[in-house]
mmCIF file of C-alpha atoms in Angstrom:
data_model
loop_
_atom_site.group_PDB
_atom_site.id
_atom_site.type_symbol
_atom_site.label_atom_id
_atom_site.label_comp_id
_atom_site.label_asym_id
_atom_site.label_seq_id
_atom_site.Cartn_x
_atom_site.Cartn_y
_atom_site.Cartn_z
ATOM 1 C CA MET A 1 -17.679 23.425 6.058
ATOM 2 C CA SER A 2 -19.777 20.413 6.463
ATOM 3 C CA ASP A 3 -22.125 17.996 4.641
ATOM 4 C CA GLY A 4 -25.173 17.633 6.929
ATOM 5 C CA SER A 5 -23.934 16.172 10.266
ATOM 6 C CA VAL A 6 -20.288 15.530 8.720
ATOM 7 C CA THR A 7 -17.750 18.216 9.233
ATOM 8 C CA VAL A 8 -14.194 18.457 7.711
ATOM 9 C CA PHE A 9 -12.851 17.685 11.226
ATOM 10 C CA HIS A 10 -14.837 14.434 11.300
ATOM 11 C CA VAL A 11 -13.287 13.398 7.849
ATOM 12 C CA PHE A 12 -9.798 14.365 8.993
ATOM 13 C CA VAL A 13 -10.078 12.305 12.418
ATOM 14 C CA ALA A 14 -11.360 9.276 10.535
ATOM 15 C CA ALA A 15 -8.726 9.310 7.887
ATOM 16 C CA SER A 16 -6.073 9.848 10.572
ATOM 17 C CA ILE A 17 -7.184 6.789 12.434
ATOM 18 C CA THR A 18 -7.025 4.725 9.180
ATOM 19 C CA ALA A 19 -3.344 6.030 8.782
ATOM 20 C CA VAL A 20 -2.345 5.148 12.448
ATOM 21 C CA ALA A 21 -3.794 1.743 12.036
ATOM 22 C CA THR A 22 -1.158 0.858 9.487
ATOM 23 C CA GLY A 23 1.518 0.951 12.394
ATOM 24 C CA PHE A 24 -0.146 -2.048 14.054
ATOM 25 C CA GLY A 25 1.291 -4.190 11.187
ATOM 26 C CA ALA A 26 4.655 -3.973 12.900
ATOM 27 C CA LEU A 27 3.455 -5.194 16.224
ATOM 28 C CA PRO A 28 4.141 -8.844 15.640
ATOM 29 C CA PHE A 29 7.749 -8.197 15.259
ATOM 30 C CA LEU A 30 7.970 -7.210 18.901
ATOM 31 C CA PHE A 31 7.987 -10.973 19.708
ATOM 32 C CA VAL A 32 10.606 -11.909 16.984
ATOM 33 C CA LYS A 33 14.170 -11.077 18.169
ATOM 34 C CA LYS A 34 16.341 -12.641 15.449
ATOM 35 C CA PHE A 35 15.950 -13.286 11.651
ATOM 36 C CA ASP A 36 17.862 -16.050 9.794
ATOM 37 C CA ASN A 37 18.283 -15.637 6.167
ATOM 38 C CA ILE A 38 15.464 -17.834 5.345
ATOM 39 C CA TRP A 39 13.062 -15.454 6.967
ATOM 40 C CA LEU A 40 14.209 -12.744 4.671
ATOM 41 C CA GLY A 41 13.015 -15.008 1.865
ATOM 42 C CA ILE A 42 9.706 -15.856 3.652
ATOM 43 C CA GLY A 43 9.157 -12.219 4.609
ATOM 44 C CA ASN A 44 9.508 -11.288 0.733
ATOM 45 C CA ALA A 45 7.134 -13.999 -0.220
ATOM 46 C CA MET A 46 4.601 -12.977 2.225
ATOM 47 C CA ALA A 47 5.012 -9.158 1.365
ATOM 48 C CA ALA A 48 4.539 -10.120 -2.318
ATOM 49 C CA GLY A 49 1.410 -12.099 -1.635
ATOM 50 C CA LEU A 50 -0.032 -9.344 0.541
ATOM 51 C CA MET A 51 0.727 -6.722 -2.095
ATOM 52 C CA PHE A 52 -0.571 -8.813 -4.852
ATOM 53 C CA GLY A 53 -3.853 -9.457 -3.004
ATOM 54 C CA ALA A 54 -4.208 -5.764 -2.220
ATOM 55 C CA SER A 55 -3.490 -4.785 -5.915
ATOM 56 C CA ILE A 56 -6.358 -7.158 -7.082
ATOM 57 C CA GLY A 57 -8.650 -5.533 -4.504
ATOM 58 C CA LEU A 58 -7.710 -2.179 -5.853
ATOM 59 C CA VAL A 59 -8.403 -3.242 -9.401
ATOM 60 C CA TYR A 60 -11.810 -4.745 -8.534
ATOM 61 C CA GLU A 61 -12.677 -1.594 -6.630
ATOM 62 C CA GLY A 62 -11.713 0.550 -9.485
ATOM 63 C CA PHE A 63 -13.766 -1.295 -11.898
ATOM 64 C CA THR A 64 -16.713 -1.234 -9.695
ATOM 65 C CA THR A 65 -16.617 2.496 -8.874
ATOM 66 C CA GLU A 66 -20.199 3.697 -9.293
ATOM 67 C CA GLY A 67 -21.146 7.000 -11.011
ATOM 68 C CA VAL A 68 -17.910 7.074 -12.905
ATOM 69 C CA THR A 69 -17.672 6.669 -16.806
ATOM 70 C CA TYR A 70 -15.186 4.196 -18.505
ATOM 71 C CA SER A 71 -13.934 3.150 -14.994
ATOM 72 C CA TYR A 72 -12.294 0.057 -16.600
ATOM 73 C CA LEU A 73 -10.218 2.224 -19.001
ATOM 74 C CA ARG A 74 -9.316 4.701 -16.153
ATOM 75 C CA VAL A 75 -8.006 1.615 -13.962
ATOM 76 C CA ILE A 76 -6.038 0.260 -16.913
ATOM 77 C CA VAL A 77 -4.464 3.587 -17.852
ATOM 78 C CA GLY A 78 -3.580 4.109 -14.093
ATOM 79 C CA ALA A 79 -2.104 0.697 -13.628
ATOM 80 C CA SER A 80 0.031 0.958 -16.814
ATOM 81 C CA LEU A 81 1.352 4.476 -15.768
ATOM 82 C CA GLY A 82 1.984 3.000 -12.112
ATOM 83 C CA GLY A 83 4.179 0.166 -13.497
ATOM 84 C CA ILE A 84 6.080 2.671 -15.850
ATOM 85 C CA LEU A 85 6.700 5.148 -13.090
ATOM 86 C CA VAL A 86 8.053 2.525 -10.647
ATOM 87 C CA TYR A 87 10.380 1.310 -13.342
ATOM 88 C CA PHE A 88 11.946 4.600 -14.125
ATOM 89 C CA SER A 89 12.036 5.568 -10.412
ATOM 90 C CA GLN A 90 13.907 2.488 -9.545
ATOM 91 C CA LYS A 91 16.294 3.095 -12.556
ATOM 92 C CA PHE A 92 16.941 6.466 -11.434
ATOM 93 C CA LEU A 93 17.706 5.339 -7.782
ATOM 94 C CA ASN A 94 19.886 2.466 -8.993
ATOM 95 C CA ASN A 95 22.286 4.915 -10.655
ATOM 96 C CA ARG A 96 22.695 6.629 -7.353
ATOM 97 C CA GLU A 97 22.837 3.658 -5.088
ATOM 98 C CA GLU A 98 25.557 4.768 -3.032
ATOM 99 C CA ASP A 99 23.848 7.883 -2.054
ATOM 100 C CA TYR A 100 20.866 6.354 -0.289
ATOM 101 C CA SER A 101 20.608 4.905 3.302
ATOM 102 C CA ILE A 102 18.033 4.289 5.880
ATOM 103 C CA GLY A 103 19.678 4.101 9.337
ATOM 104 C CA LYS A 104 22.577 1.672 8.872
ATOM 105 C CA VAL A 105 21.193 0.089 5.639
ATOM 106 C CA GLN A 106 22.857 1.502 2.501
ATOM 107 C CA GLY A 107 22.791 0.794 -1.285
ATOM 108 C CA ALA A 108 20.455 -1.851 -2.841
ATOM 109 C CA ASP A 109 18.655 -2.746 0.337
ATOM 110 C CA ALA A 110 18.090 0.972 1.226
ATOM 111 C CA ILE A 111 16.563 1.457 -2.295
ATOM 112 C CA LYS A 112 14.155 -1.296 -1.951
ATOM 113 C CA MET A 113 13.080 -0.094 1.311
ATOM 114 C CA LEU A 114 12.455 3.284 -0.120
ATOM 115 C CA MET A 115 10.564 1.829 -2.868
ATOM 116 C CA ILE A 116 8.283 -0.126 -0.839
ATOM 117 C CA VAL A 117 7.414 2.780 1.426
ATOM 118 C CA GLY A 118 7.052 5.105 -1.646
ATOM 119 C CA ILE A 119 4.556 2.624 -3.554
ATOM 120 C CA MET A 120 2.620 2.292 -0.402
ATOM 121 C CA THR A 121 2.504 5.911 0.063
ATOM 122 C CA VAL A 122 1.189 6.333 -3.563
ATOM 123 C CA HIS A 123 -1.579 3.827 -2.639
ATOM 124 C CA SER A 124 -2.669 5.756 0.243
ATOM 125 C CA PHE A 125 -3.457 8.845 -1.861
ATOM 126 C CA ALA A 126 -6.113 6.562 -3.544
ATOM 127 C CA GLU A 127 -7.340 5.455 -0.250
ATOM 128 C CA GLY A 128 -7.532 8.880 1.207
ATOM 129 C CA ILE A 129 -9.651 10.055 -1.751
ATOM 130 C CA GLY A 130 -11.993 6.911 -1.125
ATOM 131 C CA VAL A 131 -12.518 8.068 2.495
ATOM 132 C CA GLY A 132 -13.421 11.687 1.525
ATOM 133 C CA VAL A 133 -15.642 10.554 -1.381
ATOM 134 C CA SER A 134 -17.479 8.090 0.929
ATOM 135 C CA PHE A 135 -18.203 10.739 3.561
ATOM 136 C CA GLY A 136 -19.300 13.029 0.714
ATOM 137 C CA GLU A 137 -22.119 10.419 0.016
ATOM 138 C CA SER A 138 -23.165 9.998 3.690
ATOM 139 C CA ASN A 139 -21.922 9.809 7.237
ATOM 140 C CA THR A 140 -22.805 6.244 7.713
ATOM 141 C CA PHE A 141 -21.114 5.117 4.375
ATOM 142 C CA GLY A 142 -18.055 7.191 5.293
ATOM 143 C CA ALA A 143 -17.702 5.682 8.711
ATOM 144 C CA PHE A 144 -18.076 2.158 7.279
ATOM 145 C CA ILE A 145 -15.427 2.810 4.545
ATOM 146 C CA SER A 146 -13.102 4.286 7.093
ATOM 147 C CA ILE A 147 -13.341 1.299 9.438
ATOM 148 C CA ALA A 148 -12.775 -1.015 6.529
ATOM 149 C CA ILE A 149 -9.803 0.852 5.308
ATOM 150 C CA ALA A 150 -8.312 0.975 8.792
ATOM 151 C CA ILE A 151 -8.502 -2.835 9.308
ATOM 152 C CA HIS A 152 -7.219 -3.074 5.681
ATOM 153 C CA ASN A 153 -4.304 -1.118 6.448
ATOM 154 C CA ILE A 154 -2.991 -3.445 9.123
ATOM 155 C CA PRO A 155 -1.807 -6.053 6.697
ATOM 156 C CA GLU A 156 -0.364 -3.301 4.547
ATOM 157 C CA GLY A 157 1.777 -2.195 7.510
ATOM 158 C CA LEU A 158 2.735 -5.939 7.836
ATOM 159 C CA ALA A 159 3.866 -5.970 4.225
ATOM 160 C CA ILE A 160 6.055 -2.785 4.901
ATOM 161 C CA SER A 161 7.490 -4.285 8.111
ATOM 162 C CA LEU A 162 8.375 -7.540 6.352
ATOM 163 C CA ILE A 163 10.625 -5.635 4.209
ATOM 164 C CA LEU A 164 12.242 -3.093 6.654
ATOM 165 C CA ILE A 165 12.649 -5.349 9.857
ATOM 166 C CA PRO A 166 14.727 -8.150 8.451
ATOM 167 C CA ARG A 167 17.036 -5.558 6.966
ATOM 168 C CA GLY A 168 17.768 -3.921 10.315
ATOM 169 C CA THR A 169 15.041 -1.280 10.929
ATOM 170 C CA SER A 170 13.673 -1.409 14.406
ATOM 171 C CA VAL A 171 10.010 -2.307 15.222
ATOM 172 C CA ARG A 172 9.422 1.368 16.167
ATOM 173 C CA LYS A 173 10.852 2.792 12.956
ATOM 174 C CA ALA A 174 8.899 0.293 10.999
ATOM 175 C CA ALA A 175 5.791 1.266 12.549
ATOM 176 C CA PHE A 176 6.662 4.879 11.916
ATOM 177 C CA TRP A 177 7.374 4.316 8.277
ATOM 178 C CA SER A 178 4.259 2.363 8.012
ATOM 179 C CA ILE A 179 2.091 5.185 9.466
ATOM 180 C CA PHE A 180 4.156 7.692 7.321
ATOM 181 C CA SER A 181 3.129 5.778 4.079
ATOM 182 C CA SER A 182 -0.577 6.285 5.009
ATOM 183 C CA LEU A 183 -0.255 10.083 5.841
ATOM 184 C CA PRO A 184 -1.808 11.062 2.336
ATOM 185 C CA GLN A 185 -5.027 9.548 3.566
ATOM 186 C CA PRO A 186 -6.148 12.317 5.953
ATOM 187 C CA LEU A 187 -4.410 14.894 3.483
ATOM 188 C CA MET A 188 -6.433 13.721 0.419
ATOM 189 C CA ALA A 189 -9.566 12.930 2.284
ATOM 190 C CA ILE A 190 -10.506 16.516 3.132
ATOM 191 C CA PRO A 191 -10.212 18.004 -0.533
ATOM 192 C CA ALA A 192 -12.052 14.754 -1.855
ATOM 193 C CA PHE A 193 -14.826 15.492 0.649
ATOM 194 C CA LEU A 194 -15.136 19.015 -0.249
ATOM 195 C CA PHE A 195 -14.942 18.329 -4.109
ATOM 196 C CA VAL A 196 -16.505 14.862 -3.932
ATOM 197 C CA LEU A 197 -17.866 14.937 -7.653
ATOM 198 C CA ILE A 198 -14.499 16.117 -9.009
ATOM 199 C CA PHE A 199 -12.356 13.611 -7.087
ATOM 200 C CA LYS A 200 -14.672 10.668 -7.680
ATOM 201 C CA GLU A 201 -13.665 10.687 -11.318
ATOM 202 C CA PHE A 202 -10.104 10.197 -10.535
ATOM 203 C CA LEU A 203 -10.619 7.531 -8.022
ATOM 204 C CA PRO A 204 -10.354 4.518 -10.505
ATOM 205 C CA PHE A 205 -7.161 6.073 -12.137
ATOM 206 C CA GLY A 206 -5.674 6.462 -8.720
ATOM 207 C CA LEU A 207 -6.543 2.882 -7.646
ATOM 208 C CA GLY A 208 -5.146 1.469 -10.863
ATOM 209 C CA LEU A 209 -1.856 3.549 -10.485
ATOM 210 C CA ALA A 210 -1.226 2.156 -7.008
ATOM 211 C CA ALA A 211 -2.143 -1.391 -8.236
ATOM 212 C CA GLY A 212 0.074 -1.099 -11.205
ATOM 213 C CA ALA A 213 3.031 0.103 -8.914
ATOM 214 C CA MET A 214 2.538 -2.878 -6.495
ATOM 215 C CA PHE A 215 2.268 -5.377 -9.369
ATOM 216 C CA TRP A 216 5.642 -4.279 -10.636
ATOM 217 C CA MET A 217 7.264 -4.442 -7.049
ATOM 218 C CA VAL A 218 5.896 -8.065 -6.719
ATOM 219 C CA PHE A 219 7.321 -9.411 -9.813
ATOM 220 C CA LYS A 220 10.340 -7.537 -10.548
ATOM 221 C CA GLU A 221 11.631 -7.118 -6.945
ATOM 222 C CA LEU A 222 10.078 -9.151 -4.145
ATOM 223 C CA ILE A 223 9.894 -12.569 -6.007
ATOM 224 C CA PRO A 224 13.354 -12.478 -7.537
ATOM 225 C CA GLU A 225 14.659 -11.499 -4.063
ATOM 226 C CA ALA A 226 12.768 -14.346 -2.314
ATOM 227 C CA LYS A 227 14.259 -16.762 -4.709
ATOM 228 C CA GLU A 228 17.700 -16.279 -3.247
ATOM 229 C CA GLU A 229 16.414 -17.943 -0.133
ATOM 230 C CA LEU A 230 13.534 -20.124 -1.178
ATOM 231 C CA GLY A 231 12.413 -22.526 -3.864
ATOM 232 C CA ILE A 232 10.100 -21.171 -6.485
ATOM 233 C CA LYS A 233 7.308 -23.664 -5.318
ATOM 234 C CA GLN A 234 7.717 -22.568 -1.858
ATOM 235 C CA ILE A 235 7.471 -18.927 -2.789
ATOM 236 C CA TYR A 236 4.214 -19.442 -4.880
ATOM 237 C CA ILE A 237 2.515 -21.377 -2.103
ATOM 238 C CA ILE A 238 3.293 -18.584 0.561
ATOM 239 C CA MET A 239 2.211 -16.043 -1.977
ATOM 240 C CA SER A 240 -0.913 -17.808 -2.947
ATOM 241 C CA VAL A 241 -2.023 -18.276 0.860
ATOM 242 C CA THR A 242 -1.299 -14.693 1.759
ATOM 243 C CA ALA A 243 -2.746 -13.245 -1.343
ATOM 244 C CA ALA A 244 -5.941 -15.196 -0.975
ATOM 245 C CA ALA A 245 -6.165 -14.327 2.689
ATOM 246 C CA MET A 246 -5.687 -10.622 1.794
ATOM 247 C CA ILE A 247 -8.402 -10.899 -0.948
ATOM 248 C CA ILE A 248 -10.927 -12.743 1.437
ATOM 249 C CA PHE A 249 -10.082 -10.197 4.179
ATOM 250 C CA GLN A 250 -10.884 -7.261 1.925
ATOM 251 C CA PHE A 251 -14.092 -8.702 0.592
ATOM 252 C CA VAL A 252 -15.304 -9.539 4.126
ATOM 253 C CA ILE A 253 -14.679 -6.196 5.639
ATOM 254 C CA GLU A 254 -16.325 -4.509 2.748
ATOM 255 C CA GLY A 255 -19.411 -6.767 2.934
#
């Protein structure tokens, strides 16, 4: 099936490229061989800033989605539900802390790693819908949005790697989990492309859901953990710089 010159295969390839781009966020760690404890705090603060900036971008994108009624309300409801879902998910996992491990990492750290990958995976569902919807509007617009999301995914992969690698995950596995978190993009892009009018109505809600989940993770997990290694002033300076960089980055690539 196709929409003019755009085929399902084109949409799938474009969305797959956006997913693979997430793995590039792990590349800087090829040059870092050893992590002191302070880098765990810095990593948490940087990840918090990147996720906070990404969340603001998602909320803005949801608020400004064209052709959708009550987009503000859909975003707010989605964000509220996202925070609630993450809260109960973590509560469920914490009660079974001893059952979870990623490689040699077990217990609380493994849960934190599962949560960050899980939240970013939820985020990717909304981005996949965004790719499919954009191709449903036009080939040029779809290509532009795909490039923007691919570039945007690199710092998201960095945020994931900042959590995984200091806790003992290899660069290769961190890249794998980063790409894994973005697999919903090609999976969701195709149905969104085929049913663009239906899926567009859900886009603000999906963006809000991902933003709410990330907001919760930033303030309830990453900042408190960063406090174990850094002062609060240092944390907010790092967060402010990385969040501002992420926001500027998003607005620049989206024009």
